[in-house]
XYZ file of N, CA, C and O in Angstrom:
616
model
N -45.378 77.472 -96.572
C -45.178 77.442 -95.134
C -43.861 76.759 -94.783
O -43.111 77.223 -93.924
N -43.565 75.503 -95.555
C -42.370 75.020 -95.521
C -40.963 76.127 -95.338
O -40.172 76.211 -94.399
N -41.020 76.799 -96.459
C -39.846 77.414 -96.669
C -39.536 78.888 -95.451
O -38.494 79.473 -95.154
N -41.131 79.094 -94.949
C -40.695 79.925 -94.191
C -40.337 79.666 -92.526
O -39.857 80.335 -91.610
N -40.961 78.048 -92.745
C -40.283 77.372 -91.556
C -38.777 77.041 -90.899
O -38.163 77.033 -89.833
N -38.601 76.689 -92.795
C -36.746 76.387 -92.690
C -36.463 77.420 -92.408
O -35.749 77.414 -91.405
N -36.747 78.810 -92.959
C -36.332 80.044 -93.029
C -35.894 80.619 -91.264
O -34.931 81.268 -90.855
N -36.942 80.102 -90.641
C -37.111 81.248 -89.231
C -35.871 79.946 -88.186
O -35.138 80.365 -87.291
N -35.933 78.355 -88.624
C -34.557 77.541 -88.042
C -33.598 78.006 -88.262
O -32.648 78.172 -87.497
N -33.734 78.378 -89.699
C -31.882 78.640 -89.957
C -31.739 80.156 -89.589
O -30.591 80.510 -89.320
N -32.578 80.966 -89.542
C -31.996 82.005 -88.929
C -32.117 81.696 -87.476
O -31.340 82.391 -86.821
N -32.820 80.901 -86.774
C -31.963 80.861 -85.079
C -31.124 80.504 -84.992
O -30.323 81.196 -84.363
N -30.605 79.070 -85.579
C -29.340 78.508 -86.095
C -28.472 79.642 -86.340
O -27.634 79.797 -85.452
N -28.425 80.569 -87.391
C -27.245 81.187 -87.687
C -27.376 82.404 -86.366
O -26.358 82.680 -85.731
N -28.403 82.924 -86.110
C -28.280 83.507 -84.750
C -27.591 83.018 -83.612
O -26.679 83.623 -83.048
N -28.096 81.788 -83.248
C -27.530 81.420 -82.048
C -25.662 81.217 -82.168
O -24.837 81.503 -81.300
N -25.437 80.684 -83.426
C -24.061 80.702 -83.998
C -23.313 82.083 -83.702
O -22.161 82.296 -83.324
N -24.222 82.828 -83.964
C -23.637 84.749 -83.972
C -23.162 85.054 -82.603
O -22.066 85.388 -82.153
N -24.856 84.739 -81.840
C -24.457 84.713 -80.163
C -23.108 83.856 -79.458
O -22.614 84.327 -78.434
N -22.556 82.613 -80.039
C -21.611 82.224 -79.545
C -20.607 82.592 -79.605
O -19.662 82.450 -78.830
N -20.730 83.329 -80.934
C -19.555 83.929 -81.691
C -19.143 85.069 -80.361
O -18.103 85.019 -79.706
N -19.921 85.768 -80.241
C -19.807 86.873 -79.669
C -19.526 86.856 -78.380
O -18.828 87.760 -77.920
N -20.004 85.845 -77.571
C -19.550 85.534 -76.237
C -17.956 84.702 -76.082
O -17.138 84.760 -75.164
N -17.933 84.056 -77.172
C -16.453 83.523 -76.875
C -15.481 83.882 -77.429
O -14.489 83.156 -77.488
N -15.539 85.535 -78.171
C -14.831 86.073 -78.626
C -13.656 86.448 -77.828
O -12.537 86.503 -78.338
N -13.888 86.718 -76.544
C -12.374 87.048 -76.020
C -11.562 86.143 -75.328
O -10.715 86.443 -74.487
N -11.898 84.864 -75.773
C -10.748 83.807 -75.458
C -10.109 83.609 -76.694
O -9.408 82.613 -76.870
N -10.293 84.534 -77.649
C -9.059 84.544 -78.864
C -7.398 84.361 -78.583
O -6.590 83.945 -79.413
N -7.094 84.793 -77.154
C -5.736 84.753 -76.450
C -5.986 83.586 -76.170
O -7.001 83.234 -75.570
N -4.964 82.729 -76.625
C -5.312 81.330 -75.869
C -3.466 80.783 -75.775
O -2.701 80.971 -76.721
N -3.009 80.077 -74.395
C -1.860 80.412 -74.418
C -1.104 79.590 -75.169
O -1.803 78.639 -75.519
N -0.037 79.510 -75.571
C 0.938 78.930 -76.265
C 1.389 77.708 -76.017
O 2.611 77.565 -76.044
N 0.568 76.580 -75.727
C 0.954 74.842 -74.456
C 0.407 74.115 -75.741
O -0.210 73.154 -75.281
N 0.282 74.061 -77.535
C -0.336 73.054 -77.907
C -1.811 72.897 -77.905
O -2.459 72.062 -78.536
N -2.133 73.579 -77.315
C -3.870 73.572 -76.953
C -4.713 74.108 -78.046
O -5.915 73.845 -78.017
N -4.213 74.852 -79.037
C -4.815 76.072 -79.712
C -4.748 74.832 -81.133
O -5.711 74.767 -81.897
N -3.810 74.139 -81.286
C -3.660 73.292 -82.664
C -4.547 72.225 -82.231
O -5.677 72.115 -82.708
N -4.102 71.461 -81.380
C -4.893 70.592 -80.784
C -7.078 70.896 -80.921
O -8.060 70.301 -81.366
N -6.767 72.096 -80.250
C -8.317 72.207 -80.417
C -9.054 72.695 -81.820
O -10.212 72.583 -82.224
N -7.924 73.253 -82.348
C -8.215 73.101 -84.231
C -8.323 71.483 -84.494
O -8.973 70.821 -85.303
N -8.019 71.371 -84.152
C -7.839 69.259 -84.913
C -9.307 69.155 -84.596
O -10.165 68.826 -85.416
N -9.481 69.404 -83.575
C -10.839 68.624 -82.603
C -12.208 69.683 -83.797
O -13.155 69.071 -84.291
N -12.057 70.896 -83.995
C -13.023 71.312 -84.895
C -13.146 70.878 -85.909
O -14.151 70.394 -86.429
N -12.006 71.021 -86.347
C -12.044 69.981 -88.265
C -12.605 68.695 -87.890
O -13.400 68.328 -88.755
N -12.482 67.763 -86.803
C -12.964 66.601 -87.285
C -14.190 66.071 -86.298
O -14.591 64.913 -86.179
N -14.684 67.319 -85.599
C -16.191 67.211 -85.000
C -17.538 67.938 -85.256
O -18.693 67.537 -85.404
N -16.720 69.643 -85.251
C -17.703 70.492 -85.971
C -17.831 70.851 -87.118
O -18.952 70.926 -87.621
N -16.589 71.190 -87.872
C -17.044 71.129 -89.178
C -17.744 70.263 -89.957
O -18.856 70.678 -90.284
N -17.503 69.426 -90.265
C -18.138 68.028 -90.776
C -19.554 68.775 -90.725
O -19.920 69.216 -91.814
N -20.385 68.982 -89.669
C -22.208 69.476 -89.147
C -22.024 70.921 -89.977
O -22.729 71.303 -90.911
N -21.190 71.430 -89.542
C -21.151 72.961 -89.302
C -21.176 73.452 -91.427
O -21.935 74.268 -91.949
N -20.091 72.609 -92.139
C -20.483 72.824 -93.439
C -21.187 72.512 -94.194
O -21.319 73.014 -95.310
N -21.983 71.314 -93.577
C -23.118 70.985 -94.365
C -24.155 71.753 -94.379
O -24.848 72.162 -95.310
N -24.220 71.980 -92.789
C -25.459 73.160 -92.574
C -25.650 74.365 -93.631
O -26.686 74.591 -94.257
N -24.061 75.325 -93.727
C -24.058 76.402 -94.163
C -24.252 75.444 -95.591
O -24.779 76.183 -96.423
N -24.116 74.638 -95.937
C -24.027 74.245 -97.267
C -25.687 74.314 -98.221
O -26.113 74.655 -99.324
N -26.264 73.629 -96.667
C -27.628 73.455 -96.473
C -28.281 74.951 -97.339
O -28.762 75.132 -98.457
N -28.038 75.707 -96.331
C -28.510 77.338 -96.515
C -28.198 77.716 -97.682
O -29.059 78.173 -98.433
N -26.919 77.597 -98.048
C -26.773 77.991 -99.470
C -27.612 77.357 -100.253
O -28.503 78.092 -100.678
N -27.662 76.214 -100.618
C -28.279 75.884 -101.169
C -30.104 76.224 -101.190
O -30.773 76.327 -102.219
N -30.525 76.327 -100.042
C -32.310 77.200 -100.150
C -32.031 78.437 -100.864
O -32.707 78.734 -101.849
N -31.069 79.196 -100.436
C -30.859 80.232 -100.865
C -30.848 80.747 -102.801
O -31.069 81.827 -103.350
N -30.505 79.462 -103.306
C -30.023 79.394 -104.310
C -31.096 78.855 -105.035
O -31.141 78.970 -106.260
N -32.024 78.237 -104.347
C -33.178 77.666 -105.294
C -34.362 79.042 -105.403
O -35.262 79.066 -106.242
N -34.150 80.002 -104.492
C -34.969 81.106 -104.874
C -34.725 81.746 -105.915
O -35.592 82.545 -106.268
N -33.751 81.645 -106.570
C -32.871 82.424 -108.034
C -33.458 81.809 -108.959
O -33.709 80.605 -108.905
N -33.810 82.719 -110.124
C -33.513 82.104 -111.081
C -32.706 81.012 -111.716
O -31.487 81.029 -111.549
N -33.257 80.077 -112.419
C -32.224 79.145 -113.014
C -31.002 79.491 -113.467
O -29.910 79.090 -113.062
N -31.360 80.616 -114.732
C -30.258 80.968 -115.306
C -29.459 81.657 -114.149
O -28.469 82.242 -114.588
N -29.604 81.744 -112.882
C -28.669 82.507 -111.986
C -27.996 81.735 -111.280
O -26.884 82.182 -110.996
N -28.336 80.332 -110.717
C -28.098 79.669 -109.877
C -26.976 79.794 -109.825
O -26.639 80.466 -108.851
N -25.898 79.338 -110.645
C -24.866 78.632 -110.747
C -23.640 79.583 -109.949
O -22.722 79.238 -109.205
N -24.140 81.153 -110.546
C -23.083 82.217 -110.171
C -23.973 82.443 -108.858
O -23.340 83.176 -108.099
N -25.080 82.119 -108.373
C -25.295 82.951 -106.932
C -24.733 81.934 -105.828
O -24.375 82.177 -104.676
N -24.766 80.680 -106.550
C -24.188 79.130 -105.578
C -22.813 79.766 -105.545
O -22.482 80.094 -104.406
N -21.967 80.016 -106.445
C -20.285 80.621 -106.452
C -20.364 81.864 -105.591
O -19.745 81.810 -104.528
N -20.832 82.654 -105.793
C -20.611 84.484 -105.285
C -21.287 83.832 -103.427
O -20.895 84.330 -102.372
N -22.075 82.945 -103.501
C -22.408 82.894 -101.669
C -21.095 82.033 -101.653
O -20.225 82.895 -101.525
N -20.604 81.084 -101.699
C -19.566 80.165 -101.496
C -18.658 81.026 -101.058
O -18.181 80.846 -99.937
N -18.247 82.112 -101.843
C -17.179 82.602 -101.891
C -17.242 83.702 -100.523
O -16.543 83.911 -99.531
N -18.337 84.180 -101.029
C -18.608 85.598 -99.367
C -18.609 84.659 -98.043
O -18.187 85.129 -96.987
N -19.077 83.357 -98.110
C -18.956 82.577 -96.682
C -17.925 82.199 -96.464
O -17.829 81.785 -95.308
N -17.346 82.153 -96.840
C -15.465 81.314 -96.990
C -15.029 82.105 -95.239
O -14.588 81.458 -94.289
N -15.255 83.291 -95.241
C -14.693 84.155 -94.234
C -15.130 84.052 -92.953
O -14.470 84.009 -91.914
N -16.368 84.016 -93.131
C -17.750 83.587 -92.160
C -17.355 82.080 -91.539
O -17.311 81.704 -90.368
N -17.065 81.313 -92.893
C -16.861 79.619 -92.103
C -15.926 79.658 -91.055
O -16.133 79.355 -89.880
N -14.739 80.106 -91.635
C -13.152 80.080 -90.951
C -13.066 80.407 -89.521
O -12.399 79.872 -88.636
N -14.333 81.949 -89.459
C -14.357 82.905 -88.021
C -15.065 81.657 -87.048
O -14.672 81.249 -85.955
N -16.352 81.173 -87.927
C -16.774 79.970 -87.264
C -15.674 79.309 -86.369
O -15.437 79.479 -85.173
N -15.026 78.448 -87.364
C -14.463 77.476 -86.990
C -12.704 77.710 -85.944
O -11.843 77.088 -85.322
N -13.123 79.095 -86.408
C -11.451 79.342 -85.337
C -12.376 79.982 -83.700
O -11.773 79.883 -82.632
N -13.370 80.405 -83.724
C -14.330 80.740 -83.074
C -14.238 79.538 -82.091
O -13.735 79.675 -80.976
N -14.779 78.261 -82.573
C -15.124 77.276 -81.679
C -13.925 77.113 -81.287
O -13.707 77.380 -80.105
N -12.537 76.527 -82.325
C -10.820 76.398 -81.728
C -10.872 76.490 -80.388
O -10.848 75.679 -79.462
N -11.004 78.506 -80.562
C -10.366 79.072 -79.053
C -11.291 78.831 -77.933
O -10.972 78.628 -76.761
N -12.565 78.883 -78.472
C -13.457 78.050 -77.155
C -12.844 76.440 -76.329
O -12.868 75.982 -75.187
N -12.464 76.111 -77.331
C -12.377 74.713 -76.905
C -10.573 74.595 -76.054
O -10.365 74.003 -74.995
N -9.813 75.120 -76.647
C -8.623 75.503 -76.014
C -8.692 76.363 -74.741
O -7.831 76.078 -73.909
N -9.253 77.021 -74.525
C -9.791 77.355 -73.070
C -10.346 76.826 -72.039
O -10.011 77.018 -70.870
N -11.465 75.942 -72.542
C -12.054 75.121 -71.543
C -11.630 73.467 -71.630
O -11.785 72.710 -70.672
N -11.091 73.057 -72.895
C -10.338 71.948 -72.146
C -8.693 72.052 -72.602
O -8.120 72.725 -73.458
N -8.136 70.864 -71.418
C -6.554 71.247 -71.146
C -6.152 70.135 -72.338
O -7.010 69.283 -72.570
N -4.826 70.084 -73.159
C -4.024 69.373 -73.668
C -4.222 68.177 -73.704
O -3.981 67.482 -74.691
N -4.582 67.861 -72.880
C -4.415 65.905 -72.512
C -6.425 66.116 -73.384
O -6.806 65.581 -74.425
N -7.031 66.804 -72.695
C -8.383 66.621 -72.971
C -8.696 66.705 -74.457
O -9.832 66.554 -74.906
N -7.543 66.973 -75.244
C -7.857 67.725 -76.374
C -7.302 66.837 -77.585
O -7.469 66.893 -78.804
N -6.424 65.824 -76.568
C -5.744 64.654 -77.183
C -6.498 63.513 -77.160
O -6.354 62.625 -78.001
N -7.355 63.461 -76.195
C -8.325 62.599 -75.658
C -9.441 62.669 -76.765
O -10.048 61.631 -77.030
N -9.772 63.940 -77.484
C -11.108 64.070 -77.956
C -10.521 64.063 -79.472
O -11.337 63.976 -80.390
N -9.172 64.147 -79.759
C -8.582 63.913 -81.201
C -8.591 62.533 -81.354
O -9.410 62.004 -82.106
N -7.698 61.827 -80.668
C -7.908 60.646 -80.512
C -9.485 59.863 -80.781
O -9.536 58.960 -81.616
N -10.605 60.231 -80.103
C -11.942 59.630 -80.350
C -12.710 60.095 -81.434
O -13.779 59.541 -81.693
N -12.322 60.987 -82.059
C -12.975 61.435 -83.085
C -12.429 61.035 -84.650
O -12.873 61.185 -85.789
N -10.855 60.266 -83.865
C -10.338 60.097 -85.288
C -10.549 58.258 -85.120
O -10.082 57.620 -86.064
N -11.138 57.531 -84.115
C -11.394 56.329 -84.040
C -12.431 55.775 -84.768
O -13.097 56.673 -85.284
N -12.871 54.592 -85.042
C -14.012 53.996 -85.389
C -15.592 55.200 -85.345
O -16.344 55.873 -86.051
N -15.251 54.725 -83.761
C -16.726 54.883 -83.511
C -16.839 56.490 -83.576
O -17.862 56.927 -84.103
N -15.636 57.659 -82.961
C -15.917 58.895 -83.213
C -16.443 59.053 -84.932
O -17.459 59.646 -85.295
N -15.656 58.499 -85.639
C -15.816 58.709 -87.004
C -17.067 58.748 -87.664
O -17.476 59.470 -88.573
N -17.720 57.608 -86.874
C -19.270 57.048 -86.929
C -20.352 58.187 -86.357
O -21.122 58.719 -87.157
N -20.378 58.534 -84.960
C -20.525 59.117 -84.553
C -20.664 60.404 -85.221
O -21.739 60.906 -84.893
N -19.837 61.329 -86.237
C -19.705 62.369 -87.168
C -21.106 62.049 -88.042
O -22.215 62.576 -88.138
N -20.389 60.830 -88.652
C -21.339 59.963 -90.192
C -22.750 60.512 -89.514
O -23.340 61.564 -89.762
N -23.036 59.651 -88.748
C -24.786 59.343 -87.927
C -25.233 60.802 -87.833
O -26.252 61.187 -88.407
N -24.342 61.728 -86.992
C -25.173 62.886 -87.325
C -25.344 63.325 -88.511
O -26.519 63.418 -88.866
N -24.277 63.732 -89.496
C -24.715 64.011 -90.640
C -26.134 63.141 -91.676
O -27.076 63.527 -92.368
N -25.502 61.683 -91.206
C -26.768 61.637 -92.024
C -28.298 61.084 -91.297
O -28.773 60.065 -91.798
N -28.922 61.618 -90.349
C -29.781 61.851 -89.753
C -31.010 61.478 -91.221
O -30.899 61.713 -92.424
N -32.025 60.874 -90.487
C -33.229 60.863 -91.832
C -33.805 61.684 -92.019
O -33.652 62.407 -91.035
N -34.707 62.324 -92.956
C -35.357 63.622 -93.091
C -36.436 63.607 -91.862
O -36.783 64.636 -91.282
N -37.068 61.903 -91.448
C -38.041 62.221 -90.246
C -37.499 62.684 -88.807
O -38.168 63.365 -88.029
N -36.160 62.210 -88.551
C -35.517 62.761 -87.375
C -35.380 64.000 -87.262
O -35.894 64.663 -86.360
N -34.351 64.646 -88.577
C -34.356 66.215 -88.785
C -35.999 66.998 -88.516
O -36.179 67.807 -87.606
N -36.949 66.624 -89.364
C -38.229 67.132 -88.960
C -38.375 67.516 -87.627
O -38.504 68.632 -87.123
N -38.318 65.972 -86.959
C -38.745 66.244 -85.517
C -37.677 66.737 -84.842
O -37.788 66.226 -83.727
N -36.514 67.561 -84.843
C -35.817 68.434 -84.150
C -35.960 70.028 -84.294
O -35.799 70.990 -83.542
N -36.393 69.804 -85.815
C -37.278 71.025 -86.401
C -37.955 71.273 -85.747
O -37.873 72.335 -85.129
N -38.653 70.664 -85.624
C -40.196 70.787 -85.131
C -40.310 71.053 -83.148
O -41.305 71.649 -82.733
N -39.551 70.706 -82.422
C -38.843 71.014 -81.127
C -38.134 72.130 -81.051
O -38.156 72.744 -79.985
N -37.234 72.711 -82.334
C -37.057 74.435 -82.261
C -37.855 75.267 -81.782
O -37.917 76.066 -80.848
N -38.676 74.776 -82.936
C -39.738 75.761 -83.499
C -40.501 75.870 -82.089
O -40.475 76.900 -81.415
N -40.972 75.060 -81.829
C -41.905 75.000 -79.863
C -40.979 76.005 -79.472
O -41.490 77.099 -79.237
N -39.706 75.911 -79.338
C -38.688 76.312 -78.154
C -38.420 78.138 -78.811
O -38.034 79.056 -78.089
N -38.727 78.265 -80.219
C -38.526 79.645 -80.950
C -39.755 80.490 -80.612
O -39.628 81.681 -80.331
N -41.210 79.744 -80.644
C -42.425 80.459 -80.037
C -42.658 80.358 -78.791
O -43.726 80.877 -78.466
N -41.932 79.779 -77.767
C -41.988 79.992 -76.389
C -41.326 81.166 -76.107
O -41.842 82.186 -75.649
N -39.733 80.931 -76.499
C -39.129 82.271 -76.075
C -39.520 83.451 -77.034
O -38.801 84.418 -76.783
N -40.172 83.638 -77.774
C -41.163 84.628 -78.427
C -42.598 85.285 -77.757
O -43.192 86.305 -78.108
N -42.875 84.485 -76.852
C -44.133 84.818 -76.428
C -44.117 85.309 -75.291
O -43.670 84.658 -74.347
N -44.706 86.836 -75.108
C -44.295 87.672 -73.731
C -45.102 86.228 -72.481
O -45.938 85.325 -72.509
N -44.472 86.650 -71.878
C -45.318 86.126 -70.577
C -46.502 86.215 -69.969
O -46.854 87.392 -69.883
N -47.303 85.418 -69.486
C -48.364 86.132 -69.462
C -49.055 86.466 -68.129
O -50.263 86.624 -67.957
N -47.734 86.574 -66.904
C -47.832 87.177 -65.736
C -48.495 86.067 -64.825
O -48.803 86.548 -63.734
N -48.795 84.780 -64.940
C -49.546 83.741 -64.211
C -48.451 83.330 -63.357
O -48.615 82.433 -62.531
């Protein structure tokens, strides 16, 4: 039951990822003021950090379903097919973020993320305890069989 629990998170997870993908796809034009590097800085050192562990996460379930003798090359051959997937990710969020905030905002959020406490802030989420993670799990999952369940006209 476990595994098909993780199973149905990480596919909303990588769903809902897809859906963002897809809605903030046409702020790929983003204009030429600094904003576009700037809001790369701000992904490398806010979302990625979450964003590769996660996929790291997945790979790795993924990889314990293999055979032993397979692991090693199915851990390499997914590494390698996501490489493309991460990048779209992460240039994905970029141009989101270069759109909706301006230069100064983007200096503002480089700046705090490369401070103490932003830094911390990164750490703490990543390393969350397995009982916290549970219970956010476990608040999906409510929120995955609600919006699953037709209505029931009351």
């Amino acid at each position: 039951m476990r595994c098909v629990f993780s199973g149905l998170v990480v596919s909303w997870l990588v769903g809902s990822w897809l859906a963002v993908a897809a809605l903030v796809a046409p702020v790929a034009a983003v204009a030429d003021d600094g904003a576009a590097a700037l809001a790369r800085q701000v992904v490398n050192l806010a979302v990625a950090p979450g964003m590769e562990s996660r996929i790291d996460r997945m790979i790795a379930q993924a990889v314990e379903k293999q055979p032993a003798a397979a692991q090693a090359q199915a851990r390499a051959d997914l590494l390698k097919a996501s490489a493309s997937i991460r990048e779209d990710l992460m240039a994905t969020f970029a141009a989101y973020y270069a759109k909706v905030f301006t230069p100064a905002e983007l200096k503002d959020l480089v700046a705090f993320h490369q401070s103490p406490l932003g830094l911390k802030m990164v750490r703490v989420e990543e390393q969350k305890p397995a009982e916290v993670n549970a219970a956010i799990q476990q608040q999906i999952m409510k929120l995955v069989v609600l919006l699953n369940t037709p209505p029931t006209g009351k």
